[in-house]
Short mmCIF file of C-alpha atoms and ligand atoms in Angstrom, two decimals:
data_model
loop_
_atom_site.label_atom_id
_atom_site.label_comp_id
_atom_site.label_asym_id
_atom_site.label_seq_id
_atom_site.Cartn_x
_atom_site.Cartn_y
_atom_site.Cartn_z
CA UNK D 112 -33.70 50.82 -29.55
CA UNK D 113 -34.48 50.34 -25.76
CA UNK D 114 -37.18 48.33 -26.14
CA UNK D 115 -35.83 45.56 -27.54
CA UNK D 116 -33.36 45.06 -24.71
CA UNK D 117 -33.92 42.63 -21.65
CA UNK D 118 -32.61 45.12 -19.78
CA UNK D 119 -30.04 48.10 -19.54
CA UNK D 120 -26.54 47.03 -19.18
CA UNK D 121 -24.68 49.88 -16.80
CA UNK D 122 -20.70 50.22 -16.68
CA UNK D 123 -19.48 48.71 -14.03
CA UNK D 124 -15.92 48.34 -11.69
CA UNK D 125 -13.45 50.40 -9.78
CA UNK D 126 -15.05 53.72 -8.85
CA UNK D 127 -11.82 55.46 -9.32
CA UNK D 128 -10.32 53.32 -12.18
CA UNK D 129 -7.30 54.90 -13.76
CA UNK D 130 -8.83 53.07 -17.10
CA UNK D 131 -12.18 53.45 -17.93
CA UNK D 132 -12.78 51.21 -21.18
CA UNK D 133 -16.03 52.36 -23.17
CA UNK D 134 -17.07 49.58 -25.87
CA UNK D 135 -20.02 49.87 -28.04
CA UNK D 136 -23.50 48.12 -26.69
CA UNK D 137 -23.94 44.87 -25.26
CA UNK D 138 -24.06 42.02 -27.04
CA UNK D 139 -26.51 39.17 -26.85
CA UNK D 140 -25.26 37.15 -23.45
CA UNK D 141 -24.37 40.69 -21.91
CA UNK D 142 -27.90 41.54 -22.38
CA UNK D 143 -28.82 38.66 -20.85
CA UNK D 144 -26.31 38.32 -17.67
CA UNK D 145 -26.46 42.59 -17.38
CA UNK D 146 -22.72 43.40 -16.98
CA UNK D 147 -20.71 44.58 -19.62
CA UNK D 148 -18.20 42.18 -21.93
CA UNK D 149 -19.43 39.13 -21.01
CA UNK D 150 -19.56 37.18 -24.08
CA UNK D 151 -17.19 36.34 -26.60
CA UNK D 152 -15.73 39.94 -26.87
CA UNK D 153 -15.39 40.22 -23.79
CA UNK D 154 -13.32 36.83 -23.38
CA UNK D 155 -10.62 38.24 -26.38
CA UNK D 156 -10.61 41.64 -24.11
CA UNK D 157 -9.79 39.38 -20.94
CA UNK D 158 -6.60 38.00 -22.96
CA UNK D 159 -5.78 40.69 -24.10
CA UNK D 160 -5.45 42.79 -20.83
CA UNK D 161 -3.93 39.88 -19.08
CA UNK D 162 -1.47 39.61 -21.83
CA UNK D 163 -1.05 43.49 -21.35
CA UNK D 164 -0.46 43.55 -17.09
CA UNK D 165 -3.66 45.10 -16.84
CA UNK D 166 -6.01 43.52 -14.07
CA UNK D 167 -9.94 44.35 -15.05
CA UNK D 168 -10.63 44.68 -11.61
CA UNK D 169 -8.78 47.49 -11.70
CA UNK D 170 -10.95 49.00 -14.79
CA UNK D 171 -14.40 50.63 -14.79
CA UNK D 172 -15.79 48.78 -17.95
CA UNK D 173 -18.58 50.53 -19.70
CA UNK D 174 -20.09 50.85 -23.33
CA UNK D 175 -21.55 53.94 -25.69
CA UNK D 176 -25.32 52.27 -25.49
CA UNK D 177 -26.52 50.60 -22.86
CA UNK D 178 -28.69 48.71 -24.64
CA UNK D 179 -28.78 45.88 -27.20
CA UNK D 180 -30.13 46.28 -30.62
CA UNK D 181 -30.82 43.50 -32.39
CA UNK D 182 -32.85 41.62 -35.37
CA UNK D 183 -33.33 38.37 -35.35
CA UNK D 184 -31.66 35.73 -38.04
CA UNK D 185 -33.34 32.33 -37.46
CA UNK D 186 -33.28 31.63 -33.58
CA UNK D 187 -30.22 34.00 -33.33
CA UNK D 188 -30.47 37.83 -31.90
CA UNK D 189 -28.36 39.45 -34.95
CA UNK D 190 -26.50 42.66 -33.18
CA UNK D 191 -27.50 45.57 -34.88
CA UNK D 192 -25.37 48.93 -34.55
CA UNK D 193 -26.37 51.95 -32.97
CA UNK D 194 -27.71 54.89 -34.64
CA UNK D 195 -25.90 58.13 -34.47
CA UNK D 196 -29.20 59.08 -32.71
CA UNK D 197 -29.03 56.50 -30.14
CA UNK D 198 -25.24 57.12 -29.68
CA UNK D 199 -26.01 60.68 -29.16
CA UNK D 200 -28.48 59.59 -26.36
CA UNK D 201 -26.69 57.79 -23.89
CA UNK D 202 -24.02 60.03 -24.28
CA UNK D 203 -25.14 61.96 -20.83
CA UNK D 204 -25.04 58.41 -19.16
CA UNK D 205 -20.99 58.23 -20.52
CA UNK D 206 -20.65 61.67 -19.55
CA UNK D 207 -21.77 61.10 -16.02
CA UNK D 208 -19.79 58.01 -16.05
CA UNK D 209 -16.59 60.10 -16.53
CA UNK D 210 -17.49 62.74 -13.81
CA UNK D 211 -17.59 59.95 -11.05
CA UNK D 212 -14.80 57.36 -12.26
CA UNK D 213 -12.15 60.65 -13.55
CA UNK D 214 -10.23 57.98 -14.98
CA UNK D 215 -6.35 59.37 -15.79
CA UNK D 216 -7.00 57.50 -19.44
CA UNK D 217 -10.15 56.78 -21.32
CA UNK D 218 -10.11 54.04 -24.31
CA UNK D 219 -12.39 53.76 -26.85
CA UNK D 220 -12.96 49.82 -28.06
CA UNK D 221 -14.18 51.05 -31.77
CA UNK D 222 -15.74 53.94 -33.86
CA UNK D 223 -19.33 53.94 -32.17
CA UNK D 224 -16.93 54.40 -28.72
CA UNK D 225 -15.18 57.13 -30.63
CA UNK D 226 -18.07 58.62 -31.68
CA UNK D 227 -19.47 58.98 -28.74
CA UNK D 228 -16.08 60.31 -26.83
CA UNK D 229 -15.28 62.79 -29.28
CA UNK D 230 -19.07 63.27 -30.10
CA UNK D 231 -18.93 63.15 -33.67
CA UNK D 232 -18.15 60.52 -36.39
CA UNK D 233 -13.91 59.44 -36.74
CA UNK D 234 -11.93 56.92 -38.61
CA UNK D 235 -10.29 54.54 -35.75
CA UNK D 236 -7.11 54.08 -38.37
CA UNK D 237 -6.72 58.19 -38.19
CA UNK D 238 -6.99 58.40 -34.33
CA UNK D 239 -4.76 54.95 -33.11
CA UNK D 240 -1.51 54.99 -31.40
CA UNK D 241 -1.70 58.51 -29.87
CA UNK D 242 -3.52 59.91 -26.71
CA UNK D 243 -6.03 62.70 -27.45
CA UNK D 244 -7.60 64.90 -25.43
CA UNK D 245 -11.67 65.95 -24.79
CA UNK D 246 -13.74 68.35 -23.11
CA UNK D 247 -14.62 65.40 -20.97
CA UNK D 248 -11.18 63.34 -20.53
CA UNK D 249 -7.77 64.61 -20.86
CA UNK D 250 -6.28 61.48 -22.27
CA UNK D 251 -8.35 59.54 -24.56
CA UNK D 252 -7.05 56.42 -26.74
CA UNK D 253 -8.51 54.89 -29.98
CA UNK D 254 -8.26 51.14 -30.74
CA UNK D 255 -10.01 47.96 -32.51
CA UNK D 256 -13.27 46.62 -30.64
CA UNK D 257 -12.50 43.26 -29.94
CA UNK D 258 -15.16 41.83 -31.62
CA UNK D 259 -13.67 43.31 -35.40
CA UNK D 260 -10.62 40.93 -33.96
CA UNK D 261 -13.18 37.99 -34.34
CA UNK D 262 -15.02 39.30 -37.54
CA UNK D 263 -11.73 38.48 -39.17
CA UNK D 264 -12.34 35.27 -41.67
CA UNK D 265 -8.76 34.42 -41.81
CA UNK D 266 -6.64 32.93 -38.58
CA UNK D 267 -3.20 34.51 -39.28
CA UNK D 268 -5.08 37.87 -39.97
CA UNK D 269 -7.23 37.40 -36.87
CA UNK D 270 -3.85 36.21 -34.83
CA UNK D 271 -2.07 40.39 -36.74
CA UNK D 272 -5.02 42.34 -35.22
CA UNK D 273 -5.28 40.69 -31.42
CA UNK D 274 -1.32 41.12 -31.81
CA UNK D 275 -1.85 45.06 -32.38
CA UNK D 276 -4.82 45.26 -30.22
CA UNK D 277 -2.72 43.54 -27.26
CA UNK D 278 0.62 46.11 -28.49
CA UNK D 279 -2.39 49.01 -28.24
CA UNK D 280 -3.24 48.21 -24.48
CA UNK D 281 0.79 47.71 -23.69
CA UNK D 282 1.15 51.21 -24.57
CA UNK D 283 -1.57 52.58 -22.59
CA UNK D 284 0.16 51.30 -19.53
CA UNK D 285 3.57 52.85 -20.66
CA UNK D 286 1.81 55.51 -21.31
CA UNK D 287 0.36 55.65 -17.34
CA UNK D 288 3.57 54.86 -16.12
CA UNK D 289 5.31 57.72 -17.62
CA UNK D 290 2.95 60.23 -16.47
CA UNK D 291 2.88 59.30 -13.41
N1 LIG H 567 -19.48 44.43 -27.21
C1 LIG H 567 -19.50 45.66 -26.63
O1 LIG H 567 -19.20 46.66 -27.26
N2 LIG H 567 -19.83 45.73 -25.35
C2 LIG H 567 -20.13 44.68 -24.60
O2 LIG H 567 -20.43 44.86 -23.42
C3 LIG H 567 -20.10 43.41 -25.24
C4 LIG H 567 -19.79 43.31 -26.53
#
């Protein structure tokens, strides 16, 4: 739901990124600040490409939606997910993205990213730890949104998933190296 937005938060970073990251709308301070991962998700992803080797200057950095849904809970702007409708949407605007950027690997940060990459609905646990191929990108990865990482309630659980996120990213970038 556009309209709710401040504004519309575009991908941004290298033009010709061999990663392009897609994640799933922008959040509250992203909607605020208009670049992508921004806020607390975006401070796990930092870590956890650092942790990885990967620079993020050397990433284009985008999201399904471009704009963030919300409702609000007391003075807080509640995210609210996208619609398979709005999904469906900006999907030209990823498309486009991946025309211009022809990234070598594409990875999707969560099922709405998925969903929109493989343009219908998959289970993240089916499609992780493999690279899969699209009309759109030849080599397309599936792992956690960062933001499930902090949903976790308990610490050591938390601590498992960053562990496997940061394990997903290392093996992107083995991955890159061997078909290189
Ligand atoms: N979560 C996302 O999926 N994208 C952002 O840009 C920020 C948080």
């Amino acid at each position: 739901m556009y309209k709710q937005a401040t504004q519309t938060v575009f991908g941004e970073g290298a033009t010709h990124a061999s990663i392009l990251l897609v994640g799933e709308q922008p959040g509250d301070q992203e909607d605020r600040a208009g670049h992508p991962f921004v806020g607390p998700a975006g401070k796990i992803l930092d870590k956890a490409l650092t942790e990885a080797g990967i620079d993020r200057r050397d990433l284009y950095v985008t999201n399904a939606v471009k704009h963030f849904k919300w409702e609000p809970q007391g003075k807080r702007r509640k995210h609210k997910k996208p619609s398979a409708a709005e999904i469906a949407a900006c999907r030209p605007w990823l498309e486009a993205e991946l025309q211009v950027v022809q990234p070598r690997v594409v990875v999707c940060l969560g099922a709405t990213a998925a969903q929109s990459v493989f343009a219908k609905a998959v289970r993240l646990g089916d499609m992780r730890g493999r690279a899969w191929s699209t009309p759109h990108a030849a080599s397309v990865f599936v792992t956690v949104h960062p933001s499930a990482i902090l949903r976790h309630p308990e610490s050591a659980q938390r601590e498992q998933e960053y562990r496997r996120f940061v394990q997903d990213l290392h093996h992107i970038t083995s991955y890159l190296r061997k078909a290189a």
